[in-house]
PDB file of C-alpha atoms in Angstrom:
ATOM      1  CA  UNK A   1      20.490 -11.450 -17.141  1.00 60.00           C
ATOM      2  CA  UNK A   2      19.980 -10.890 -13.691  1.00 64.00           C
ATOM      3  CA  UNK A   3      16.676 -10.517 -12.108  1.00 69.00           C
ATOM      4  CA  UNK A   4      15.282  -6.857 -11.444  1.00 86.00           C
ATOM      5  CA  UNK A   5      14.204  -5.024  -8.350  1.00 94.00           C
ATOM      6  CA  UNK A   6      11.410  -3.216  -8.637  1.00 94.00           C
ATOM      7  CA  UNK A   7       8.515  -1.760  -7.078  1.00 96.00           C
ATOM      8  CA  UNK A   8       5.889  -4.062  -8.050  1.00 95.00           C
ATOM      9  CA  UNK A   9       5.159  -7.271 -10.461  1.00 94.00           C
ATOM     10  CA  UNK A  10       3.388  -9.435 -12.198  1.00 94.00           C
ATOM     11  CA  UNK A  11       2.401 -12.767 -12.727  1.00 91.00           C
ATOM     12  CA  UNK A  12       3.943 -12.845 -16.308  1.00 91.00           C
ATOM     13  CA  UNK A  13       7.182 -11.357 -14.929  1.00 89.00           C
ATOM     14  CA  UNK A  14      10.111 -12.502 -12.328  1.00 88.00           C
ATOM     15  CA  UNK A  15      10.193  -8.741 -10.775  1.00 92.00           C
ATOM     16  CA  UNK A  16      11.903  -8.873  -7.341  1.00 95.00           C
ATOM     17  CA  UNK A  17       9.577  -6.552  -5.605  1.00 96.00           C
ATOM     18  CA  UNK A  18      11.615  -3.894  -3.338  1.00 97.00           C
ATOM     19  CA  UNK A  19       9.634  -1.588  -0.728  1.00 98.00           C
ATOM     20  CA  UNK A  20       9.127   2.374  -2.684  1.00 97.00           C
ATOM     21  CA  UNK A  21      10.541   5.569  -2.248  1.00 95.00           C
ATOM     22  CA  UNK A  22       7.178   6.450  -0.818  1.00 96.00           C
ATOM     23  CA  UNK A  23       8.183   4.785   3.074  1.00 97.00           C
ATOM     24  CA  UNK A  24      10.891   7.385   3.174  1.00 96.00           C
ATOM     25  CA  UNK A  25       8.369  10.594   2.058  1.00 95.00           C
ATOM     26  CA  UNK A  26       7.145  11.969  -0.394  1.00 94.00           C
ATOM     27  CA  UNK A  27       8.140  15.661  -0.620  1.00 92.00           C
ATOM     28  CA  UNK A  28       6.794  16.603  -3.501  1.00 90.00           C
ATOM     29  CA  UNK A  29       3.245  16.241  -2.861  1.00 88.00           C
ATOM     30  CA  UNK A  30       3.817  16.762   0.929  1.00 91.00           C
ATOM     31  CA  UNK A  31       3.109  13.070   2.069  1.00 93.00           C
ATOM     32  CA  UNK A  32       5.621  12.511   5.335  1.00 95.00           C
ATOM     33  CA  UNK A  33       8.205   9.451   5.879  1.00 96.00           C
ATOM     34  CA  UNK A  34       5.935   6.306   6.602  1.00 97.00           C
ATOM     35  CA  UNK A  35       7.040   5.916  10.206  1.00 95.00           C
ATOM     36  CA  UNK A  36       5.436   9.274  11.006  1.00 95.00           C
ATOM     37  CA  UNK A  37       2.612   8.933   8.435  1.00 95.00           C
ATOM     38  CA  UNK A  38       1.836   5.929  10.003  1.00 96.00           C
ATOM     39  CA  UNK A  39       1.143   7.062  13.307  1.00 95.00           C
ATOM     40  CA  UNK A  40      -0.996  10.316  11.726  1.00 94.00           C
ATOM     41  CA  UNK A  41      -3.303   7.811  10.344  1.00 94.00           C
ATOM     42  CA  UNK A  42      -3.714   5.530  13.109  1.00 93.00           C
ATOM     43  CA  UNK A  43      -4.698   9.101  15.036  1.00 93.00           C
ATOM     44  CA  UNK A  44      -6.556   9.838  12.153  1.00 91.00           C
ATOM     45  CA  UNK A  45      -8.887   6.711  12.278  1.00 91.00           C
ATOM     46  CA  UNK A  46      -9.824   8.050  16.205  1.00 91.00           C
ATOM     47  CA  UNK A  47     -11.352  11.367  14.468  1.00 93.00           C
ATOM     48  CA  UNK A  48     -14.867   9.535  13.335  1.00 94.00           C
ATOM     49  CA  UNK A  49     -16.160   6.486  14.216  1.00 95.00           C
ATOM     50  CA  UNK A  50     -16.999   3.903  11.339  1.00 95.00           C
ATOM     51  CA  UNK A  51     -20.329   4.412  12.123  1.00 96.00           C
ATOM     52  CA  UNK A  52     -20.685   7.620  11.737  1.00 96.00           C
ATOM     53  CA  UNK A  53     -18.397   8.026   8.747  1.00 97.00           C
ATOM     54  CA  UNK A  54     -20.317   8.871   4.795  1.00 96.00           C
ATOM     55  CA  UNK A  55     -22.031   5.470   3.755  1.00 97.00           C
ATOM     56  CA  UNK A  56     -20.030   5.666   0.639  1.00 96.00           C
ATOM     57  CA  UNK A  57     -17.024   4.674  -1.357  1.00 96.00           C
ATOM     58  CA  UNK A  58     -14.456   7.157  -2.041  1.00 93.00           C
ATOM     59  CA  UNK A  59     -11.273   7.847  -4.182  1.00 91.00           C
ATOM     60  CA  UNK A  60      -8.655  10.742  -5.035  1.00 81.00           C
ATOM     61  CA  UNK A  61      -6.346  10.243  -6.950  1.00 75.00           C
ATOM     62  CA  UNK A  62      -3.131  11.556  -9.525  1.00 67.00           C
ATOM     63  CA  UNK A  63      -4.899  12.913 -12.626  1.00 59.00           C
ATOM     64  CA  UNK A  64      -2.066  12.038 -14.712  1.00 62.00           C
ATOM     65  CA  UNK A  65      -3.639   8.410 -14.624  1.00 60.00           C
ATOM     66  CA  UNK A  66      -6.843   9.404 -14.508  1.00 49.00           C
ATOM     67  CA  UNK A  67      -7.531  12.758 -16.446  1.00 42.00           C
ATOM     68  CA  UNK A  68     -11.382  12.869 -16.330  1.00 35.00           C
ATOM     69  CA  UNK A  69     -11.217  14.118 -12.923  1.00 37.00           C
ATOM     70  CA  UNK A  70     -11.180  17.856 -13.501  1.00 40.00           C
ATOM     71  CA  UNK A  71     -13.081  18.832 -10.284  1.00 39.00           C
ATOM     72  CA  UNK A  72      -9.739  19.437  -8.249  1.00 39.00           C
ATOM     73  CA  UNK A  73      -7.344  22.733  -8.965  1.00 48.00           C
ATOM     74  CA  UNK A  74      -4.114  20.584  -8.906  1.00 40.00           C
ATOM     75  CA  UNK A  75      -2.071  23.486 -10.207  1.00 51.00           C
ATOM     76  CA  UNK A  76      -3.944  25.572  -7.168  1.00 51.00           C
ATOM     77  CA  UNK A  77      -2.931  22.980  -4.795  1.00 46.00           C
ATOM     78  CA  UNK A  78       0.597  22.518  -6.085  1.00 51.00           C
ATOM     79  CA  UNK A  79       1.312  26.161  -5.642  1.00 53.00           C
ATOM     80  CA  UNK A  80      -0.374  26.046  -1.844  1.00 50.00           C
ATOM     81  CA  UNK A  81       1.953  23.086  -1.023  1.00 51.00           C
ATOM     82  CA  UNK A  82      -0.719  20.161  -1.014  1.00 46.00           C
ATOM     83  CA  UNK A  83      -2.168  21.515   1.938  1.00 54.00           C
ATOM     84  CA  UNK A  84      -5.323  19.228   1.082  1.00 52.00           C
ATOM     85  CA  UNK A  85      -3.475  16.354   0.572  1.00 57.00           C
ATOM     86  CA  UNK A  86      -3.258  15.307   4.263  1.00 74.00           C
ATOM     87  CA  UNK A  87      -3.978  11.457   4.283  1.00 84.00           C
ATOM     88  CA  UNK A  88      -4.691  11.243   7.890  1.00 82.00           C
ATOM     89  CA  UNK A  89      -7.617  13.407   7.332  1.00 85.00           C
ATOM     90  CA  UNK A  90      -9.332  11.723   4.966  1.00 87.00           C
ATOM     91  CA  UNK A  91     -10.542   8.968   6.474  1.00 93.00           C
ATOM     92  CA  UNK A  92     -14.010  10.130   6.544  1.00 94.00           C
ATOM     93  CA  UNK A  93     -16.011   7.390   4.351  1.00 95.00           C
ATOM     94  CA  UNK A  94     -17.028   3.850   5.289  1.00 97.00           C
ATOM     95  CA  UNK A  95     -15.167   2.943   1.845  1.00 97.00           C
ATOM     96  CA  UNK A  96     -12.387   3.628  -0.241  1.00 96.00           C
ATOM     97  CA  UNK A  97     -11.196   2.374  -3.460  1.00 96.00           C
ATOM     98  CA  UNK A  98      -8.264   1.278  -4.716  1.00 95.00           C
ATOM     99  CA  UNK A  99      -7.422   0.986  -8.340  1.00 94.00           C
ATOM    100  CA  UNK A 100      -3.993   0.746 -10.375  1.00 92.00           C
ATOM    101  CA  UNK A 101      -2.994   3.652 -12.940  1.00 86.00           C
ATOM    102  CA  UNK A 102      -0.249   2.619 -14.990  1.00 86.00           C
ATOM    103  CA  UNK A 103       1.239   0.111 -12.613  1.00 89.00           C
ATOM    104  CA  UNK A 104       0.662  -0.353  -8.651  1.00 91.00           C
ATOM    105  CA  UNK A 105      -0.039   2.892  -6.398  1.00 93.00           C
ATOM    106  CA  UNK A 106       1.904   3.413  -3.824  1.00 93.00           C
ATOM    107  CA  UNK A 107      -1.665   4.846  -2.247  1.00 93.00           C
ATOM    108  CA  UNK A 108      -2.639   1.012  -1.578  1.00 95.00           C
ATOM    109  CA  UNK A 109      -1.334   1.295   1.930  1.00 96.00           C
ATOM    110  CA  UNK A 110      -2.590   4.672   2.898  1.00 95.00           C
ATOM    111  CA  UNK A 111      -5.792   4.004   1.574  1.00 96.00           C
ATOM    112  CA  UNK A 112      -6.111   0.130   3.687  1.00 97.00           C
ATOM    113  CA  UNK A 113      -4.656   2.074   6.659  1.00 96.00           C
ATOM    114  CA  UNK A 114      -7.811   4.147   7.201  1.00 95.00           C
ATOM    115  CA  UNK A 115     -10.250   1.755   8.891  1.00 95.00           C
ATOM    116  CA  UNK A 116     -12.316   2.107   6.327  1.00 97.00           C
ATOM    117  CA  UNK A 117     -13.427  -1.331   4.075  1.00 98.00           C
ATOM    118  CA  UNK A 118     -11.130  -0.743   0.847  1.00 98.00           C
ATOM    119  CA  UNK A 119     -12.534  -1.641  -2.554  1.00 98.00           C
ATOM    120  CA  UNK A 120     -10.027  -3.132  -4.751  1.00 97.00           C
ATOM    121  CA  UNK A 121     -10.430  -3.425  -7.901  1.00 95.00           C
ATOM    122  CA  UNK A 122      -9.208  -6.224  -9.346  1.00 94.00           C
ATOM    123  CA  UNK A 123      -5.511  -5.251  -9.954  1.00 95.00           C
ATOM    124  CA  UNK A 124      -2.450  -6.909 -12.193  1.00 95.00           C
ATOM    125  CA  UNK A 125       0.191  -6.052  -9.774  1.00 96.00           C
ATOM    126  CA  UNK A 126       0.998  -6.793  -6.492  1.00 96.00           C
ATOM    127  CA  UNK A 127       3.921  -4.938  -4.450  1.00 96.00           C
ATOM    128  CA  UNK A 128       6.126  -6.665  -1.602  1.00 96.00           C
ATOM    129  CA  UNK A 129       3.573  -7.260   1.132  1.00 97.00           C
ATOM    130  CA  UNK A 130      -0.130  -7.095  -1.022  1.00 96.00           C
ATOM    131  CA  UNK A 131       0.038 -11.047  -1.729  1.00 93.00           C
ATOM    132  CA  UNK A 132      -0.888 -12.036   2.004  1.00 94.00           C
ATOM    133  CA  UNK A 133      -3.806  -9.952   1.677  1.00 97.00           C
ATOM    134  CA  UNK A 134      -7.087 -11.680   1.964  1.00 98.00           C
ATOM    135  CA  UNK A 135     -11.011 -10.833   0.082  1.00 98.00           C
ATOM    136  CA  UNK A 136     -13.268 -10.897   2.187  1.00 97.00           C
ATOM    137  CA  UNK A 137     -11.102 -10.460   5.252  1.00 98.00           C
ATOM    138  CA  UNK A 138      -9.069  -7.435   4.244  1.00 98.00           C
ATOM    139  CA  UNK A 139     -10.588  -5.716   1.474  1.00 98.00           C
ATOM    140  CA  UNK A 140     -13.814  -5.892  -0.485  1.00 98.00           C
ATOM    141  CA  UNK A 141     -12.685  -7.346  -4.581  1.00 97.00           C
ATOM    142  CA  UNK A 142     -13.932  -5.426  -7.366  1.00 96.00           C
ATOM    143  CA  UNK A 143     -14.551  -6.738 -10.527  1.00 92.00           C
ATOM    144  CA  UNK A 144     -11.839  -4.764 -13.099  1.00 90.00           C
ATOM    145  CA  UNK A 145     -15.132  -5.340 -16.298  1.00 90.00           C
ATOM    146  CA  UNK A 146     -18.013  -4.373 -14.366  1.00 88.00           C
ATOM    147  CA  UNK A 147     -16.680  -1.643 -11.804  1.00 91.00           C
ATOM    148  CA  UNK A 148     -19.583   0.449 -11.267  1.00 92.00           C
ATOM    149  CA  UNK A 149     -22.263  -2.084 -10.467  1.00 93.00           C
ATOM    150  CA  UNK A 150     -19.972  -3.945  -8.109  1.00 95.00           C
ATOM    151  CA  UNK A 151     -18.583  -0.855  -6.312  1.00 96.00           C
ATOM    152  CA  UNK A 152     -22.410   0.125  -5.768  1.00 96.00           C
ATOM    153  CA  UNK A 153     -22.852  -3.695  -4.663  1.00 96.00           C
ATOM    154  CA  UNK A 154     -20.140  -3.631  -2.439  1.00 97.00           C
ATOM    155  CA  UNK A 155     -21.933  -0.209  -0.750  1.00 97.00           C
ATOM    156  CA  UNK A 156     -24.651  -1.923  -0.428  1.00 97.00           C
ATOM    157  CA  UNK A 157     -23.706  -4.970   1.126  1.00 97.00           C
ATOM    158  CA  UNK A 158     -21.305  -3.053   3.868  1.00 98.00           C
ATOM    159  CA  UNK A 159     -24.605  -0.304   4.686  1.00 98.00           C
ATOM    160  CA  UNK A 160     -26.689  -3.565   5.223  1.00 97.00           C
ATOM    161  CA  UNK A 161     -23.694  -5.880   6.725  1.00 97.00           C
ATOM    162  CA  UNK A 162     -22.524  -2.948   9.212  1.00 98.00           C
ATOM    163  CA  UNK A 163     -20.903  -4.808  11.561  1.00 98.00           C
ATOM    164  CA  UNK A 164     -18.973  -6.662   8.945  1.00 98.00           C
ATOM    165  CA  UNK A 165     -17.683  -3.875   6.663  1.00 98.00           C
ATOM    166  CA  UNK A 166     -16.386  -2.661   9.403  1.00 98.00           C
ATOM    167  CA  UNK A 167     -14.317  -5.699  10.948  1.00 98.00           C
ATOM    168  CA  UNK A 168     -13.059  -6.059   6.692  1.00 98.00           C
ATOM    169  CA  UNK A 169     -11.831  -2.668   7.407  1.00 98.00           C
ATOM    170  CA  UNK A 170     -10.266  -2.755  10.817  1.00 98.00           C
ATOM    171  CA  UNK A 171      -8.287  -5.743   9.866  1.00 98.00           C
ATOM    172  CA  UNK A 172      -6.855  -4.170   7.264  1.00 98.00           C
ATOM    173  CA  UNK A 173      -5.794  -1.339   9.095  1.00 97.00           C
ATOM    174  CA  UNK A 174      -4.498  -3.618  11.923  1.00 98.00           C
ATOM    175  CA  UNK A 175      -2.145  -5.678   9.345  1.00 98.00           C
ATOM    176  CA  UNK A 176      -0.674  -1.682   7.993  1.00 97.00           C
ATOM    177  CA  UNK A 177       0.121  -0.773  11.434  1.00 96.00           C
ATOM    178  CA  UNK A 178       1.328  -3.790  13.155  1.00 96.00           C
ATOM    179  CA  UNK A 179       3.020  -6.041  10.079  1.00 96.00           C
ATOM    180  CA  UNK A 180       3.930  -2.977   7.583  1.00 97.00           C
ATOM    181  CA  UNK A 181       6.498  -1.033  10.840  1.00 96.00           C
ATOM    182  CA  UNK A 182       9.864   0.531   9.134  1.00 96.00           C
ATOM    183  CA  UNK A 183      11.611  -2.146  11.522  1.00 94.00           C
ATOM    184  CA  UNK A 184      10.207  -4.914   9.836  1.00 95.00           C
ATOM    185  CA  UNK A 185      10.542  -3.247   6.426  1.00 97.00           C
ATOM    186  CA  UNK A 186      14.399  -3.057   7.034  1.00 96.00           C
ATOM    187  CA  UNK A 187      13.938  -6.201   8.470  1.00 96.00           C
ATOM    188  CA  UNK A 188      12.468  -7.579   4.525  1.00 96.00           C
ATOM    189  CA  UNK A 189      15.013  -5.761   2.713  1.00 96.00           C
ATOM    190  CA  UNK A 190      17.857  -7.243   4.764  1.00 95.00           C
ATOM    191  CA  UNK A 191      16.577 -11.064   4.365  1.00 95.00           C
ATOM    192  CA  UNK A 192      16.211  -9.838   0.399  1.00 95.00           C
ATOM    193  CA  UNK A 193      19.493  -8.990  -0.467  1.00 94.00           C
ATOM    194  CA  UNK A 194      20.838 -11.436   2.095  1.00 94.00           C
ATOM    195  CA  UNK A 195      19.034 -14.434   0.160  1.00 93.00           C
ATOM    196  CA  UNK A 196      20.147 -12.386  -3.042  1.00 92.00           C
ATOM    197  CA  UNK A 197      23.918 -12.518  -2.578  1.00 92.00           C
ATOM    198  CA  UNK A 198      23.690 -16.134  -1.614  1.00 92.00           C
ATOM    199  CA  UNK A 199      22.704 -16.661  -5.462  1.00 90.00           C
ATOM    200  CA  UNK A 200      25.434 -14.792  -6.635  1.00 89.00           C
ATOM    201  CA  UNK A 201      28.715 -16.334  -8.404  1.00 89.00           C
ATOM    202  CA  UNK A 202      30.712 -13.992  -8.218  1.00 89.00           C
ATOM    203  CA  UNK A 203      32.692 -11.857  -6.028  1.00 89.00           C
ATOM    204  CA  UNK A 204      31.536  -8.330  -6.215  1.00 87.00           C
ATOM    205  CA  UNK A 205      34.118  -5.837  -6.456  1.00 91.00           C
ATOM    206  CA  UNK A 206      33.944  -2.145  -5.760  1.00 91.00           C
ATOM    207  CA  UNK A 207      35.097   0.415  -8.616  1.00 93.00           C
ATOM    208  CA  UNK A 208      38.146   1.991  -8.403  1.00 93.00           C
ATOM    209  CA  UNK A 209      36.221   5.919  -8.923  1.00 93.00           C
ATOM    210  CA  UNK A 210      33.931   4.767  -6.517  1.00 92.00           C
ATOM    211  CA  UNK A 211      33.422   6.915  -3.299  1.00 89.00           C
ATOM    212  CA  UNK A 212      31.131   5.971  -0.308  1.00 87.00           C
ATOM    213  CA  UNK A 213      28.552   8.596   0.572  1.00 85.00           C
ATOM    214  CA  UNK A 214      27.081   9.289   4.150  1.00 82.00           C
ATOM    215  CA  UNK A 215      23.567  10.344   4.668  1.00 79.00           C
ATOM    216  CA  UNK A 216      24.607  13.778   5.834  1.00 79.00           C
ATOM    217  CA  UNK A 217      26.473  14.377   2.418  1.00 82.00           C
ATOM    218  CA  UNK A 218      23.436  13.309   0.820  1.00 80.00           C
ATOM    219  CA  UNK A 219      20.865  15.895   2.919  1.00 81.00           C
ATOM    220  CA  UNK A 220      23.033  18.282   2.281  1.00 83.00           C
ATOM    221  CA  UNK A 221      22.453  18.782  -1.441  1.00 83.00           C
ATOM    222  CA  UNK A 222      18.424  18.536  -0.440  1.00 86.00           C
ATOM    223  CA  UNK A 223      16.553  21.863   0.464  1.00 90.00           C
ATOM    224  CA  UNK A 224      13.461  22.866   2.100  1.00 91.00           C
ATOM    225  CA  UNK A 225      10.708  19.913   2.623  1.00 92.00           C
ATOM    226  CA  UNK A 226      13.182  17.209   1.056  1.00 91.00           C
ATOM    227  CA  UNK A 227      15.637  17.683   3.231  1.00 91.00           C
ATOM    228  CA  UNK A 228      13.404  17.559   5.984  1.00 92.00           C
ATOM    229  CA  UNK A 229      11.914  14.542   4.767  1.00 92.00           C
ATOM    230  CA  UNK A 230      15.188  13.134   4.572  1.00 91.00           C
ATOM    231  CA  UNK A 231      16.174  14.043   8.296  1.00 89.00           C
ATOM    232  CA  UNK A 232      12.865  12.678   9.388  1.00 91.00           C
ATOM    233  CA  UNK A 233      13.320   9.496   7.777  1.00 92.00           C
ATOM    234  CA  UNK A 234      17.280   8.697   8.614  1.00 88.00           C
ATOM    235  CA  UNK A 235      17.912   5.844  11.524  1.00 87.00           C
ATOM    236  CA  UNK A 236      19.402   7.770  14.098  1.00 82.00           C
ATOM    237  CA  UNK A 237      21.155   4.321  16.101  1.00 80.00           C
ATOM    238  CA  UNK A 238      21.239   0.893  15.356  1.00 79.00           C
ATOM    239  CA  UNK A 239      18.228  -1.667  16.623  1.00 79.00           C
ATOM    240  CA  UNK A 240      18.847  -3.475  20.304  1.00 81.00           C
ATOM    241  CA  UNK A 241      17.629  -6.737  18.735  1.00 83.00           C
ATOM    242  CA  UNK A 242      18.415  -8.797  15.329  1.00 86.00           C
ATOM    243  CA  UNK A 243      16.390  -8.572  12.523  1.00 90.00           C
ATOM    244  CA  UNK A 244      13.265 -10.820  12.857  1.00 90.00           C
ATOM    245  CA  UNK A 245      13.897 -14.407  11.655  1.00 91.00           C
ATOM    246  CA  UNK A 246      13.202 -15.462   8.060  1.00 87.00           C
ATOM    247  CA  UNK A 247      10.414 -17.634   7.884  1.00 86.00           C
ATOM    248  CA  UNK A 248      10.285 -20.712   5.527  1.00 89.00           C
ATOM    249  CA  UNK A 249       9.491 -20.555   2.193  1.00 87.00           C
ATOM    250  CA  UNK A 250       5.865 -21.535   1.061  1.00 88.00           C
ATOM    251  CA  UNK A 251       5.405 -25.313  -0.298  1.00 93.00           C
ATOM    252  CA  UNK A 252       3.991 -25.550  -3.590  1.00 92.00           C
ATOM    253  CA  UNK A 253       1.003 -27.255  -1.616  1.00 95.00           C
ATOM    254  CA  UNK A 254       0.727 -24.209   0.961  1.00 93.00           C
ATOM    255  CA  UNK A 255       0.643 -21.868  -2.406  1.00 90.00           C
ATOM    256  CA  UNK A 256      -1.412 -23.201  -3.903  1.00 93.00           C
ATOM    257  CA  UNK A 257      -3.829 -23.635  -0.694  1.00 94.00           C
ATOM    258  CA  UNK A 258      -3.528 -19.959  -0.257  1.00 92.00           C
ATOM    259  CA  UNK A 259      -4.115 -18.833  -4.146  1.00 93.00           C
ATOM    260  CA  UNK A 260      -7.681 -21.419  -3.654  1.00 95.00           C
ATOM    261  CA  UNK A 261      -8.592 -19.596  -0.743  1.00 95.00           C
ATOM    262  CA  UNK A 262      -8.143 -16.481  -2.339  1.00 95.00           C
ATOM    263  CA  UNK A 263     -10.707 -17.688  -5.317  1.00 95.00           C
ATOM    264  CA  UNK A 264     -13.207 -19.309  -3.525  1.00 96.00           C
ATOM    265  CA  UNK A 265     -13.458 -16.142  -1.828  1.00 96.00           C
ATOM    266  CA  UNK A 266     -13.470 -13.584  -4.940  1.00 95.00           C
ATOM    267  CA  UNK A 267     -16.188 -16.322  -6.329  1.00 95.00           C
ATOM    268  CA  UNK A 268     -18.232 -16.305  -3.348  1.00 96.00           C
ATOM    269  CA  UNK A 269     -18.680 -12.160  -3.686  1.00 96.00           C
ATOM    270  CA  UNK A 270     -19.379 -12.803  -7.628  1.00 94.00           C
ATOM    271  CA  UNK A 271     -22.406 -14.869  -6.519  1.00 95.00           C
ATOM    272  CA  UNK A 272     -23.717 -12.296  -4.208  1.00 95.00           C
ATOM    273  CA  UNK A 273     -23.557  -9.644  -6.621  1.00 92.00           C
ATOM    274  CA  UNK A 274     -25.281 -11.571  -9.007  1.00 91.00           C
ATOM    275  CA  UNK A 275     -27.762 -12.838  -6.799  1.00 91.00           C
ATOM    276  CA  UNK A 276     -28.684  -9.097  -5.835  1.00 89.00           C
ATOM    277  CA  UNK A 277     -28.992  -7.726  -9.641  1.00 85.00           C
ATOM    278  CA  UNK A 278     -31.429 -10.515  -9.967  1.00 83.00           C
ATOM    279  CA  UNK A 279     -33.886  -9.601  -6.941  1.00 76.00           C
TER     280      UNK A 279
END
């Protein structure tokens, strides 16, 4: 059987994770193609300064994963377009959480974009870019058995470690908007199925009732914010340069390196949390 592209993975599974329909919009809920998205957040950031942003930890989120949060009119907002649902605006808090519903959120990179020190909490799935995220250095973990008291320590620690929240935060927003660009994303896909159809052996062959279909064909059948979605989000002209160069594979050794690092770091926030409940 061959292995499966999907969104996200797992460590028990051999997943080949593949970037989401989310970089190319979102029109139902009204969230724009990420190359334009991407730029409204970084704008977005500029509106209040860290400092002066709600010393507290937020999260919104799809109440079909999380149905005790009745406070928002979703069928209100549905029929008003998801006016309200304007990322780049809501980058108001010093913290924002993360956390999985049934799988991985695509709201992971919205949600690091924002300046703000994101709260993870501690998830089972990872999409194609999350592993080469750091604790510590670009998000705060969370403990997935004891959320409440560690989001609360977490607050805590950032209102009393200013200056450090906020440098947790700004890297992460630094490594959406300079490693997670559309070019490079084409760029990742390429190498993927380039790497992919050196495995293969066999010759692929193309049906004989299959027809090729051009992006135009495709908008056409689209209406209204899909279709602009769709228009916003086609490459109008081929890039000037190559795509970037594939860099070597990680060494068992460098792995494993990297997966230490990432412990001694989630270990290291353990002990300050439990030093604090003691005092």
């Amino acid at each position: 059987m061959p292995p499966l592209f999907r969104y996200c993975g797992d460590d028990e599974t051999l997943d080949v994770v593949f970037p989401d329909w989310s970089f190319w919009g979102w029109p139902e809920i009204n969230i724009k193609p990420w190359d334009a998205l991407q730029k409204d957040l970084d704008i977005g950031n500029k509106r209040v300064k860290w400092v002066d942003r709600e010393p507290y930890a937020y999260w919104k989120g799809n109440p079909d994963v999380a149905t005790k949060r009745k406070e928002l009119d979703w069928i209100k907002e549905s029929k008003a377009g998801y006016k309200q649902s304007d990322l780049a605006s809501q980058c108001t808090h010093r913290y924002k959480i993360y956390i999985e519903g049934s799988a991985w959120s695509v709201s992971e990179k919205y949600i690091l974009a924002c300046n703000s020190m994101t709260l993870v909490v501690t998830p089972k799935y990872y999409d194609f870019f999350s592993r080469v995220l750091m604790p510590t250095q670009h998000y705060w973990p969370v403990r997935d058995d004891n959320k409440c008291s560690s989001i609360k320590h977490a607050v805590d620690w950032g209102n009393s470690n200013k200056k450090k929240a906020q440098k947790i935060g700004k890297q992460a927003s630094n490594f959406i908007q300079q490693e997670l660009s559309m070019d490079y994303i084409y760029d990742y896909m390429f190498h993927l199925l380039t790497e992919y159809a050196k495995l293969l052996r066999f010759k692929p062959t193309k049906p004989p009732e299959a027809i090729e279909i051009c992006p135009e064909l495709l908008a056409c059948q689209a209406i209204g914010r899909e279709r602009k979605f769709m228009e916003d989000s086609m490459v109008k002209s081929a890039n000037d340069a190559g795509p970037c160069d594939l860099p070597p594979p990680f060494s068992p050794e460098e792995f494993k390196e990297l997966q230490q690092r990432k412990e001694k770091s989630m270990k290291q926030v353990e002990t300050w949390q439990q030093k604090a409940s003691q005092t």
